[in-house]
Amino acid sequence: QVQFVESGGGLVQPGGSLRLSCAASRRIYPMGWYHQAPGKQRELVATITNGGSTNYADSVKGRFTISRDIAKNMVYLQMNKLKPEDTAVYYCNSDPPLVVWGQGTQVTVSS
């Protein structure tokens, strides 16, 4: 069973940046970052394949960048120009997602 551990969240002002990290217990691709805002369903925001191809939700395109370190089984999400609507718990998982999720990391964008 693959396990995921997310980190790097926090409180940031609008326009700021954060870098999220995801440690997977073994290599699995494609990988994705998801977010879940209060009262809303979990949504896929970015994916990356083993070959490095990426895809983004329209809401984050041009602001977020997903990357990976294959040797370390790590996936990252660089988030720039953050907006209040980016506030959510962020999770990593495969795409499509496995049954087990990590605890996620809270991102709060507020002045």
Short mmCIF file of N, CA and C in Angstrom, two decimals:
data_model
loop_
_atom_site.label_atom_id
_atom_site.label_comp_id
_atom_site.label_asym_id
_atom_site.label_seq_id
_atom_site.Cartn_x
_atom_site.Cartn_y
_atom_site.Cartn_z
N GLN A 1 0.84 -1.19 0.00
CA GLN A 1 0.00 0.00 0.00
C GLN A 1 0.88 1.24 0.00
N VAL A 2 0.63 2.14 -0.93
CA VAL A 2 1.41 3.37 -1.01
C VAL A 2 0.93 4.35 0.04
N GLN A 3 1.87 5.05 0.67
CA GLN A 3 1.54 6.10 1.63
C GLN A 3 2.07 7.43 1.11
N PHE A 4 1.32 8.50 1.42
CA PHE A 4 1.70 9.84 0.99
C PHE A 4 1.79 10.75 2.21
N VAL A 5 2.82 11.59 2.25
CA VAL A 5 2.98 12.56 3.32
C VAL A 5 3.21 13.92 2.70
N GLU A 6 2.26 14.82 2.94
CA GLU A 6 2.33 16.17 2.38
C GLU A 6 2.86 17.15 3.43
N SER A 7 3.56 18.18 2.95
CA SER A 7 4.08 19.21 3.85
C SER A 7 4.27 20.51 3.07
N GLY A 8 4.50 21.59 3.81
CA GLY A 8 4.82 22.86 3.19
C GLY A 8 3.72 23.90 3.20
N GLY A 9 2.54 23.53 3.69
CA GLY A 9 1.45 24.49 3.72
C GLY A 9 1.67 25.58 4.76
N GLY A 10 0.75 26.54 4.78
CA GLY A 10 0.85 27.61 5.75
C GLY A 10 -0.08 28.75 5.42
N LEU A 11 0.12 29.85 6.13
CA LEU A 11 -0.66 31.07 5.91
C LEU A 11 0.18 32.03 5.07
N VAL A 12 -0.40 32.52 4.00
CA VAL A 12 0.31 33.42 3.11
C VAL A 12 -0.64 34.51 2.63
N GLN A 13 -0.10 35.68 2.37
CA GLN A 13 -0.92 36.78 1.88
C GLN A 13 -1.22 36.60 0.39
N PRO A 14 -2.31 37.18 -0.08
CA PRO A 14 -2.60 37.12 -1.52
C PRO A 14 -1.40 37.64 -2.33
N GLY A 15 -1.10 36.94 -3.41
CA GLY A 15 0.06 37.28 -4.22
C GLY A 15 1.33 36.58 -3.81
N GLY A 16 1.30 35.92 -2.67
CA GLY A 16 2.48 35.24 -2.16
C GLY A 16 2.69 33.87 -2.80
N SER A 17 3.70 33.17 -2.28
CA SER A 17 4.08 31.87 -2.84
C SER A 17 4.28 30.84 -1.73
N LEU A 18 4.07 29.60 -2.08
CA LEU A 18 4.36 28.46 -1.22
C LEU A 18 4.85 27.31 -2.09
N ARG A 19 5.65 26.44 -1.48
CA ARG A 19 6.07 25.23 -2.17
C ARG A 19 5.68 24.03 -1.32
N LEU A 20 4.83 23.20 -1.89
CA LEU A 20 4.39 22.00 -1.20
C LEU A 20 5.26 20.82 -1.61
N SER A 21 5.44 19.90 -0.67
CA SER A 21 6.20 18.69 -0.94
C SER A 21 5.36 17.46 -0.63
N CYS A 22 5.59 16.42 -1.37
CA CYS A 22 4.88 15.15 -1.17
C CYS A 22 5.89 14.02 -1.22
N ALA A 23 5.93 13.24 -0.15
CA ALA A 23 6.78 12.06 -0.11
C ALA A 23 5.90 10.83 -0.29
N ALA A 24 6.20 10.03 -1.31
CA ALA A 24 5.48 8.78 -1.56
C ALA A 24 6.35 7.61 -1.10
N SER A 25 5.71 6.59 -0.54
CA SER A 25 6.48 5.46 -0.01
C SER A 25 7.07 4.60 -1.13
N ARG A 26 6.56 4.75 -2.33
CA ARG A 26 7.18 4.08 -3.48
C ARG A 26 6.83 4.87 -4.74
N ARG A 27 7.52 4.55 -5.81
CA ARG A 27 7.31 5.27 -7.06
C ARG A 27 5.96 4.89 -7.66
N ILE A 28 5.19 5.88 -8.01
CA ILE A 28 3.91 5.64 -8.66
C ILE A 28 3.60 6.86 -9.52
N TYR A 29 3.22 6.61 -10.76
CA TYR A 29 2.90 7.68 -11.70
C TYR A 29 1.70 7.25 -12.56
N PRO A 30 0.92 8.21 -13.08
CA PRO A 30 1.07 9.64 -12.86
C PRO A 30 0.75 10.05 -11.41
N MET A 31 1.30 11.15 -10.98
CA MET A 31 1.03 11.70 -9.66
C MET A 31 0.28 13.00 -9.82
N GLY A 32 -0.50 13.31 -8.81
CA GLY A 32 -1.27 14.53 -8.87
C GLY A 32 -1.35 15.24 -7.53
N TRP A 33 -1.58 16.54 -7.61
CA TRP A 33 -1.93 17.33 -6.42
C TRP A 33 -3.42 17.65 -6.51
N TYR A 34 -4.08 17.49 -5.39
CA TYR A 34 -5.51 17.75 -5.28
C TYR A 34 -5.71 18.80 -4.20
N HIS A 35 -6.82 19.51 -4.27
CA HIS A 35 -7.18 20.36 -3.14
C HIS A 35 -8.64 20.21 -2.81
N GLN A 36 -8.94 20.49 -1.53
CA GLN A 36 -10.32 20.42 -1.07
C GLN A 36 -10.60 21.63 -0.19
N ALA A 37 -11.45 22.50 -0.71
CA ALA A 37 -11.86 23.68 0.05
C ALA A 37 -13.01 23.32 0.97
N PRO A 38 -13.23 24.08 2.02
CA PRO A 38 -14.32 23.78 2.95
C PRO A 38 -15.66 23.69 2.25
N GLY A 39 -16.36 22.59 2.49
CA GLY A 39 -17.67 22.42 1.91
C GLY A 39 -17.69 22.02 0.45
N LYS A 40 -16.51 21.77 -0.12
CA LYS A 40 -16.44 21.41 -1.54
C LYS A 40 -15.78 20.06 -1.72
N GLN A 41 -15.96 19.50 -2.90
CA GLN A 41 -15.35 18.21 -3.21
C GLN A 41 -13.87 18.38 -3.51
N ARG A 42 -13.13 17.32 -3.31
CA ARG A 42 -11.72 17.31 -3.64
C ARG A 42 -11.55 17.40 -5.15
N GLU A 43 -10.62 18.24 -5.60
CA GLU A 43 -10.42 18.46 -7.03
C GLU A 43 -8.95 18.26 -7.39
N LEU A 44 -8.74 17.75 -8.57
CA LEU A 44 -7.39 17.59 -9.10
C LEU A 44 -6.93 18.93 -9.66
N VAL A 45 -5.73 19.38 -9.25
CA VAL A 45 -5.26 20.67 -9.74
C VAL A 45 -4.03 20.54 -10.63
N ALA A 46 -3.26 19.49 -10.49
CA ALA A 46 -2.06 19.34 -11.32
C ALA A 46 -1.64 17.88 -11.35
N THR A 47 -1.13 17.44 -12.48
CA THR A 47 -0.61 16.08 -12.61
C THR A 47 0.73 16.09 -13.32
N ILE A 48 1.50 15.04 -13.05
CA ILE A 48 2.78 14.87 -13.72
C ILE A 48 3.00 13.38 -13.99
N THR A 49 3.48 13.08 -15.17
CA THR A 49 3.74 11.69 -15.55
C THR A 49 5.18 11.32 -15.24
N ASN A 50 5.48 10.05 -15.40
CA ASN A 50 6.85 9.57 -15.19
C ASN A 50 7.81 10.27 -16.16
N GLY A 51 7.31 10.58 -17.33
CA GLY A 51 8.13 11.25 -18.33
C GLY A 51 8.24 12.74 -18.15
N GLY A 52 7.50 13.29 -17.19
CA GLY A 52 7.60 14.71 -16.90
C GLY A 52 6.53 15.57 -17.55
N SER A 53 5.60 14.97 -18.27
CA SER A 53 4.50 15.75 -18.84
C SER A 53 3.58 16.22 -17.74
N THR A 54 3.12 17.45 -17.87
CA THR A 54 2.29 18.05 -16.82
C THR A 54 0.95 18.52 -17.38
N ASN A 55 0.00 18.62 -16.47
CA ASN A 55 -1.31 19.13 -16.84
C ASN A 55 -1.87 19.88 -15.63
N TYR A 56 -2.64 20.93 -15.89
CA TYR A 56 -3.13 21.77 -14.81
C TYR A 56 -4.60 22.10 -14.99
N ALA A 57 -5.27 22.29 -13.86
CA ALA A 57 -6.63 22.81 -13.91
C ALA A 57 -6.57 24.26 -14.38
N ASP A 58 -7.61 24.70 -15.06
CA ASP A 58 -7.63 26.07 -15.57
C ASP A 58 -7.43 27.10 -14.46
N SER A 59 -7.92 26.80 -13.28
CA SER A 59 -7.89 27.76 -12.18
C SER A 59 -6.47 28.04 -11.68
N VAL A 60 -5.52 27.15 -11.97
CA VAL A 60 -4.16 27.33 -11.47
C VAL A 60 -3.13 27.45 -12.59
N LYS A 61 -3.57 27.29 -13.82
CA LYS A 61 -2.65 27.33 -14.96
C LYS A 61 -1.92 28.66 -15.01
N GLY A 62 -0.61 28.60 -15.17
CA GLY A 62 0.20 29.82 -15.21
C GLY A 62 0.67 30.30 -13.85
N ARG A 63 0.12 29.72 -12.77
CA ARG A 63 0.50 30.12 -11.42
C ARG A 63 1.17 28.99 -10.65
N PHE A 64 0.74 27.77 -10.88
CA PHE A 64 1.28 26.60 -10.17
C PHE A 64 2.16 25.79 -11.10
N THR A 65 3.19 25.16 -10.52
CA THR A 65 4.07 24.29 -11.28
C THR A 65 4.31 23.01 -10.49
N ILE A 66 4.01 21.88 -11.11
CA ILE A 66 4.25 20.58 -10.48
C ILE A 66 5.58 20.04 -11.00
N SER A 67 6.34 19.42 -10.11
CA SER A 67 7.61 18.82 -10.51
C SER A 67 7.86 17.57 -9.67
N ARG A 68 8.88 16.80 -10.05
CA ARG A 68 9.12 15.57 -9.29
C ARG A 68 10.60 15.26 -9.24
N ASP A 69 10.97 14.52 -8.21
CA ASP A 69 12.32 13.98 -8.06
C ASP A 69 12.13 12.46 -8.02
N ILE A 70 12.37 11.83 -9.15
CA ILE A 70 12.09 10.40 -9.26
C ILE A 70 12.91 9.59 -8.26
N ALA A 71 14.16 9.93 -8.11
CA ALA A 71 15.05 9.15 -7.24
C ALA A 71 14.59 9.18 -5.78
N LYS A 72 13.98 10.29 -5.38
CA LYS A 72 13.55 10.44 -3.98
C LYS A 72 12.07 10.13 -3.79
N ASN A 73 11.37 9.78 -4.86
CA ASN A 73 9.92 9.56 -4.79
C ASN A 73 9.21 10.79 -4.21
N MET A 74 9.62 11.96 -4.67
CA MET A 74 9.05 13.22 -4.19
C MET A 74 8.34 13.93 -5.34
N VAL A 75 7.25 14.59 -5.00
CA VAL A 75 6.53 15.44 -5.95
C VAL A 75 6.31 16.78 -5.27
N TYR A 76 6.44 17.86 -6.04
CA TYR A 76 6.36 19.20 -5.48
C TYR A 76 5.29 20.01 -6.20
N LEU A 77 4.80 21.03 -5.51
CA LEU A 77 3.87 21.97 -6.14
C LEU A 77 4.31 23.37 -5.76
N GLN A 78 4.85 24.08 -6.73
CA GLN A 78 5.21 25.48 -6.52
C GLN A 78 4.00 26.32 -6.84
N MET A 79 3.55 27.09 -5.85
CA MET A 79 2.34 27.89 -6.01
C MET A 79 2.72 29.36 -5.91
N ASN A 80 2.50 30.07 -6.98
CA ASN A 80 2.80 31.51 -7.04
C ASN A 80 1.51 32.29 -7.24
N LYS A 81 1.59 33.56 -6.98
CA LYS A 81 0.44 34.47 -7.17
C LYS A 81 -0.81 33.88 -6.52
N LEU A 82 -0.67 33.47 -5.29
CA LEU A 82 -1.77 32.81 -4.60
C LEU A 82 -2.95 33.75 -4.39
N LYS A 83 -4.14 33.17 -4.48
CA LYS A 83 -5.39 33.90 -4.33
C LYS A 83 -6.16 33.34 -3.14
N PRO A 84 -7.05 34.13 -2.54
CA PRO A 84 -7.86 33.60 -1.44
C PRO A 84 -8.61 32.32 -1.81
N GLU A 85 -9.03 32.22 -3.06
CA GLU A 85 -9.76 31.02 -3.48
C GLU A 85 -8.88 29.77 -3.59
N ASP A 86 -7.58 29.94 -3.43
CA ASP A 86 -6.69 28.77 -3.38
C ASP A 86 -6.67 28.14 -1.98
N THR A 87 -7.30 28.79 -1.02
CA THR A 87 -7.36 28.26 0.33
C THR A 87 -8.03 26.90 0.34
N ALA A 88 -7.32 25.91 0.86
CA ALA A 88 -7.82 24.53 0.84
C ALA A 88 -6.80 23.64 1.54
N VAL A 89 -7.19 22.40 1.77
CA VAL A 89 -6.23 21.37 2.16
C VAL A 89 -5.73 20.73 0.87
N TYR A 90 -4.41 20.61 0.76
CA TYR A 90 -3.80 20.06 -0.44
C TYR A 90 -3.28 18.66 -0.15
N TYR A 91 -3.59 17.76 -1.08
CA TYR A 91 -3.20 16.36 -0.97
C TYR A 91 -2.46 15.94 -2.23
N CYS A 92 -1.59 14.95 -2.09
CA CYS A 92 -1.03 14.31 -3.27
C CYS A 92 -1.52 12.87 -3.31
N ASN A 93 -1.59 12.34 -4.49
CA ASN A 93 -2.02 10.97 -4.71
C ASN A 93 -1.74 10.66 -6.16
N SER A 94 -1.94 9.42 -6.52
CA SER A 94 -1.78 9.08 -7.92
C SER A 94 -2.98 9.62 -8.69
N ASP A 95 -2.90 9.56 -10.01
CA ASP A 95 -4.00 9.97 -10.88
C ASP A 95 -4.28 8.81 -11.83
N PRO A 96 -5.42 8.13 -11.67
CA PRO A 96 -6.48 8.36 -10.68
C PRO A 96 -6.03 8.01 -9.27
N PRO A 97 -6.71 8.53 -8.26
CA PRO A 97 -6.22 8.38 -6.89
C PRO A 97 -6.45 6.98 -6.33
N LEU A 98 -5.52 6.57 -5.46
CA LEU A 98 -5.70 5.34 -4.71
C LEU A 98 -6.68 5.59 -3.57
N VAL A 99 -7.09 4.51 -2.92
CA VAL A 99 -8.09 4.62 -1.87
C VAL A 99 -7.55 5.39 -0.67
N VAL A 100 -6.29 5.16 -0.32
CA VAL A 100 -5.71 5.76 0.88
C VAL A 100 -5.15 7.13 0.56
N TRP A 101 -5.51 8.12 1.40
CA TRP A 101 -5.02 9.48 1.27
C TRP A 101 -4.15 9.83 2.48
N GLY A 102 -3.24 10.78 2.26
CA GLY A 102 -2.46 11.31 3.37
C GLY A 102 -3.29 12.30 4.17
N GLN A 103 -2.66 12.95 5.13
CA GLN A 103 -3.37 13.92 5.97
C GLN A 103 -3.54 15.26 5.29
N GLY A 104 -2.76 15.50 4.26
CA GLY A 104 -2.86 16.76 3.55
C GLY A 104 -2.11 17.87 4.28
N THR A 105 -2.02 19.01 3.62
CA THR A 105 -1.38 20.18 4.23
C THR A 105 -2.26 21.40 3.94
N GLN A 106 -2.51 22.17 4.98
CA GLN A 106 -3.44 23.30 4.87
C GLN A 106 -2.74 24.50 4.25
N VAL A 107 -3.39 25.08 3.26
CA VAL A 107 -2.93 26.33 2.65
C VAL A 107 -4.02 27.36 2.87
N THR A 108 -3.65 28.47 3.50
CA THR A 108 -4.59 29.55 3.75
C THR A 108 -4.03 30.82 3.15
N VAL A 109 -4.81 31.42 2.25
CA VAL A 109 -4.40 32.66 1.59
C VAL A 109 -5.31 33.76 2.10
N SER A 110 -4.74 34.65 2.89
CA SER A 110 -5.54 35.68 3.53
C SER A 110 -4.65 36.85 3.93
N SER A 111 -5.24 38.03 3.89
CA SER A 111 -4.50 39.21 4.34
C SER A 111 -4.82 39.49 5.80
#
